[in-house]
Amino acid sequence: MIMTSVACLAVTKSTTKTVKGSAMYSMYFPWDLDKVTVSGTIDGKTYTNLELFHGVDFICQRFLGGTLGSNPLPFSYLDESTPLLSGGYIIQFADNYDGQTVTFTFKPEATGELPAPGEAVLTGDPDGRLRSLKTPLYKFDTDEQRFEYCPEGKIISAYEAYISVEDSVWMSHNPYIVPQGSVGIERINAAQVLHRRGIFNLNGQQLAAPRRGLNIINGKKVFIK
């Protein structure tokens, strides 16, 4: 179950989610991401507002959108050095954060660009408010881990990203869109593997060759399809 709350201050916005490890979540950032924190007992230690890091504690995908004709539509993993600007993302947390409530805090201004008109875009509500749909779209189902067709009149959630498709005929033949997420994401001890040359999996074990999914190659995380 996902819990969403909103705190609106003069200079910040934030939202919280209770997450399952490795599960995908669809999120729309109204402003650029400032930080992600978690409070609770993790791996036997208790933390208060522990800051989490993209590429170590969670990974993100960006929806490529554009031309229709395939199912699933394309998503792309983002390198940990890529700024997480305002816009829509698919996020997965490491396994050891299963059941934890994490807080996303955003900067006071957005530098990301609004989605350009196209056949399919990942978008959301920049105001962080519940709204009733004016047009059909694909809404993410966290239990099924896929975007499912949602008719007009349904309520969309604050800080949630959804897929908007212009082609109603295509939508009638494609009831859902499935992002290709990674399975069994584990927390990386960056000090142990990021400085080592060679090929490693997310457990820090050295590999003879890259495998499908996330690899660490010469200290850089690489996703192999």
Short mmCIF file of C-alpha atoms in Angstrom, two decimals:
data_model
loop_
_atom_site.label_atom_id
_atom_site.label_comp_id
_atom_site.label_asym_id
_atom_site.label_seq_id
_atom_site.Cartn_x
_atom_site.Cartn_y
_atom_site.Cartn_z
CA MET A 1 0.00 0.00 0.00
CA ILE A 2 1.33 3.43 -0.92
CA MET A 3 0.78 6.38 1.40
CA THR A 4 1.06 9.84 -0.08
CA SER A 5 1.20 13.07 1.87
CA VAL A 6 2.05 16.57 0.79
CA ALA A 7 3.87 19.28 2.72
CA CYS A 8 3.77 22.68 1.03
CA LEU A 9 6.16 25.28 2.45
CA ALA A 10 7.46 28.52 1.06
CA VAL A 11 10.54 26.95 -0.51
CA THR A 12 9.94 23.20 -0.63
CA LYS A 13 7.51 20.48 -1.63
CA SER A 14 7.70 16.91 -0.43
CA THR A 15 5.83 13.63 -0.63
CA THR A 16 6.24 10.28 1.15
CA LYS A 17 5.81 6.73 -0.09
CA THR A 18 5.95 3.40 1.72
CA VAL A 19 7.87 1.20 -0.71
CA LYS A 20 8.53 -2.45 -1.46
CA GLY A 21 12.07 -3.41 -2.37
CA SER A 22 12.61 -3.85 -6.14
CA ALA A 23 9.00 -2.87 -6.91
CA MET A 24 8.48 -0.22 -9.57
CA TYR A 25 6.72 3.07 -8.78
CA SER A 26 5.51 5.68 -11.21
CA MET A 27 6.28 9.21 -10.00
CA TYR A 28 5.98 12.72 -11.35
CA PHE A 29 8.33 15.33 -9.86
CA PRO A 30 6.71 18.79 -9.81
CA TRP A 31 10.16 20.36 -9.25
CA ASP A 32 13.73 19.10 -9.50
CA LEU A 33 14.55 16.39 -6.94
CA ASP A 34 16.56 17.77 -4.01
CA LYS A 35 16.98 14.63 -1.91
CA VAL A 36 15.40 11.33 -0.85
CA THR A 37 15.51 10.32 2.83
CA VAL A 38 14.33 7.43 5.01
CA SER A 39 13.85 7.08 8.78
CA GLY A 40 13.64 3.69 10.46
CA THR A 41 15.54 0.50 11.22
CA ILE A 42 17.46 -0.73 8.20
CA ASP A 43 19.90 -3.66 8.26
CA GLY A 44 19.84 -3.64 12.06
CA LYS A 45 20.59 0.08 12.46
CA THR A 46 18.16 2.91 13.17
CA TYR A 47 18.38 6.09 11.11
CA THR A 48 16.66 9.49 11.10
CA ASN A 49 16.41 11.20 7.72
CA LEU A 50 19.13 9.03 6.18
CA GLU A 51 19.83 10.43 2.71
CA LEU A 52 19.51 7.92 -0.12
CA PHE A 53 21.47 8.12 -3.36
CA HIS A 54 20.40 7.49 -6.95
CA GLY A 55 22.34 4.56 -8.38
CA VAL A 56 23.13 3.07 -4.96
CA ASP A 57 19.85 3.00 -3.01
CA PHE A 58 17.43 3.36 -5.93
CA ILE A 59 17.44 3.44 -9.72
CA CYS A 60 15.31 5.43 -12.15
CA GLN A 61 13.95 4.95 -15.63
CA ARG A 62 12.76 7.67 -17.97
CA PHE A 63 9.98 7.00 -20.46
CA LEU A 64 11.21 7.53 -24.03
CA GLY A 65 7.70 7.75 -25.49
CA GLY A 66 7.28 8.86 -29.07
CA THR A 67 6.16 6.55 -31.85
CA LEU A 68 3.68 3.82 -30.97
CA GLY A 69 3.65 0.33 -32.40
CA SER A 70 5.29 -1.83 -29.74
CA ASN A 71 4.27 -3.05 -26.32
CA PRO A 72 6.02 -2.33 -24.02
CA LEU A 73 6.89 1.21 -25.06
CA PRO A 74 10.55 2.07 -24.47
CA PHE A 75 12.01 3.11 -21.11
CA SER A 76 15.65 3.90 -20.39
CA TYR A 77 17.67 3.62 -17.17
CA LEU A 78 19.37 6.83 -16.04
CA ASP A 79 23.00 7.00 -15.01
CA GLU A 80 23.52 8.04 -11.38
CA SER A 81 25.19 11.25 -12.56
CA THR A 82 22.07 12.34 -14.48
CA PRO A 83 20.18 15.15 -12.67
CA LEU A 84 16.64 14.12 -11.73
CA LEU A 85 14.76 17.15 -13.02
CA SER A 86 11.02 17.78 -12.93
CA GLY A 87 9.09 15.21 -14.95
CA GLY A 88 7.98 11.58 -14.93
CA TYR A 89 10.03 8.57 -13.79
CA ILE A 90 9.83 4.89 -12.89
CA ILE A 91 11.67 4.33 -9.58
CA GLN A 92 12.84 1.12 -7.89
CA PHE A 93 14.38 0.93 -4.40
CA ALA A 94 16.96 -1.55 -3.11
CA ASP A 95 15.66 -4.65 -1.34
CA ASN A 96 16.71 -3.56 2.16
CA TYR A 97 14.29 -0.61 2.03
CA ASP A 98 11.31 -2.97 1.78
CA GLY A 99 8.46 -1.62 3.94
CA GLN A 100 10.23 1.67 4.66
CA THR A 101 8.62 5.09 4.21
CA VAL A 102 10.83 7.33 2.11
CA THR A 103 10.45 11.09 1.65
CA PHE A 104 11.07 12.92 -1.62
CA THR A 105 11.94 16.60 -1.23
CA PHE A 106 11.99 18.92 -4.22
CA LYS A 107 13.79 22.16 -4.97
CA PRO A 108 11.70 25.34 -5.08
CA GLU A 109 11.95 25.68 -8.86
CA ALA A 110 11.82 23.28 -11.79
CA THR A 111 14.32 23.28 -14.65
CA GLY A 112 12.96 20.22 -16.47
CA GLU A 113 11.03 20.67 -19.69
CA LEU A 114 7.34 19.87 -20.04
CA PRO A 115 6.66 16.84 -22.27
CA ALA A 116 6.47 17.80 -25.93
CA PRO A 117 3.28 16.89 -27.79
CA GLY A 118 3.57 13.40 -29.22
CA GLU A 119 1.87 10.07 -29.61
CA ALA A 120 2.83 8.95 -26.09
CA VAL A 121 4.33 10.89 -23.17
CA LEU A 122 4.91 10.22 -19.47
CA THR A 123 3.41 13.14 -17.61
CA GLY A 124 1.70 14.09 -14.34
CA ASP A 125 0.07 16.80 -12.26
CA PRO A 126 2.60 19.59 -11.58
CA ASP A 127 0.39 21.07 -8.85
CA GLY A 128 0.47 17.95 -6.65
CA ARG A 129 -3.32 17.76 -6.35
CA LEU A 130 -5.89 15.02 -6.90
CA ARG A 131 -7.70 15.52 -10.20
CA SER A 132 -10.45 13.89 -12.21
CA LEU A 133 -9.36 12.72 -15.65
CA LYS A 134 -10.58 14.67 -18.65
CA THR A 135 -9.21 12.16 -21.16
CA PRO A 136 -8.31 8.43 -21.01
CA LEU A 137 -4.73 7.50 -20.05
CA TYR A 138 -2.58 4.71 -18.62
CA LYS A 139 -2.34 4.69 -14.80
CA PHE A 140 0.32 2.61 -13.00
CA ASP A 141 -0.92 -0.37 -10.95
CA THR A 142 1.63 -1.09 -8.21
CA ASP A 143 0.29 -4.60 -7.59
CA GLU A 144 0.45 -5.66 -11.24
CA GLN A 145 3.56 -3.53 -11.90
CA ARG A 146 2.25 -2.13 -15.16
CA PHE A 147 0.39 0.84 -16.63
CA GLU A 148 -3.26 0.01 -17.21
CA TYR A 149 -5.85 1.77 -19.35
CA CYS A 150 -7.89 4.20 -17.25
CA PRO A 151 -11.04 5.85 -18.68
CA GLU A 152 -11.96 9.47 -18.18
CA GLY A 153 -13.60 10.45 -14.92
CA LYS A 154 -11.20 8.44 -12.73
CA ILE A 155 -9.10 10.19 -10.07
CA ILE A 156 -5.34 10.50 -10.53
CA SER A 157 -3.05 10.86 -7.53
CA ALA A 158 -0.73 13.69 -6.63
CA TYR A 159 2.94 13.09 -7.53
CA GLU A 160 2.04 10.11 -9.73
CA ALA A 161 3.19 9.83 -13.34
CA TYR A 162 0.94 8.39 -16.03
CA ILE A 163 1.19 7.74 -19.77
CA SER A 164 -0.87 9.93 -22.06
CA VAL A 165 -1.50 8.56 -25.58
CA GLU A 166 -3.07 10.54 -28.40
CA ASP A 167 -4.03 7.52 -30.53
CA SER A 168 -7.37 6.19 -29.18
CA VAL A 169 -7.37 3.31 -31.67
CA TRP A 170 -3.97 2.12 -30.40
CA MET A 171 -5.22 2.38 -26.81
CA SER A 172 -8.25 0.20 -27.61
CA HIS A 173 -5.90 -2.63 -28.70
CA ASN A 174 -3.37 -2.20 -25.87
CA PRO A 175 -5.02 -2.41 -22.43
CA TYR A 176 -1.71 -2.13 -20.57
CA ILE A 177 1.94 -1.07 -20.94
CA VAL A 178 4.63 -2.95 -19.00
CA PRO A 179 7.94 -1.28 -18.08
CA GLN A 180 10.89 -3.68 -18.06
CA GLY A 181 12.20 -3.31 -14.50
CA SER A 182 15.15 -5.00 -12.84
CA VAL A 183 14.57 -7.88 -10.42
CA GLY A 184 16.22 -8.24 -7.02
CA ILE A 185 17.87 -4.84 -6.69
CA GLU A 186 20.33 -4.93 -3.81
CA ARG A 187 22.11 -2.08 -2.09
CA ILE A 188 25.62 -1.49 -3.39
CA ASN A 189 28.53 -0.83 -1.07
CA ALA A 190 30.04 1.83 -3.30
CA ALA A 191 33.34 1.92 -1.41
CA GLN A 192 33.90 -1.75 -2.19
CA VAL A 193 33.17 -1.88 -5.91
CA LEU A 194 33.03 1.54 -7.55
CA HIS A 195 36.80 2.07 -7.44
CA ARG A 196 37.66 -1.38 -8.86
CA ARG A 197 38.29 -2.03 -12.50
CA GLY A 198 36.58 -5.00 -14.09
CA ILE A 199 33.00 -6.26 -14.36
CA PHE A 200 30.90 -6.83 -11.24
CA ASN A 201 27.28 -7.57 -10.38
CA LEU A 202 25.33 -5.55 -7.82
CA ASN A 203 26.58 -7.85 -5.04
CA GLY A 204 30.17 -6.87 -5.83
CA GLN A 205 30.99 -10.29 -7.34
CA GLN A 206 33.35 -10.17 -10.31
CA LEU A 207 32.01 -11.44 -13.64
CA ALA A 208 33.79 -12.77 -16.70
CA ALA A 209 31.43 -10.84 -18.99
CA PRO A 210 28.47 -8.44 -18.59
CA ARG A 211 25.08 -10.00 -17.91
CA ARG A 212 21.56 -8.80 -18.61
CA GLY A 213 20.48 -6.12 -16.16
CA LEU A 214 22.64 -3.78 -14.12
CA ASN A 215 26.40 -4.31 -14.14
CA ILE A 216 29.30 -2.30 -12.72
CA ILE A 217 31.91 -1.98 -15.45
CA ASN A 218 35.15 -0.19 -14.49
CA GLY A 219 33.37 1.62 -11.68
CA LYS A 220 30.36 2.71 -13.75
CA LYS A 221 26.87 1.21 -13.61
CA VAL A 222 25.72 -0.11 -16.99
CA PHE A 223 22.33 -1.61 -17.84
CA ILE A 224 22.44 -4.46 -20.40
CA LYS A 225 19.22 -5.40 -22.18
#
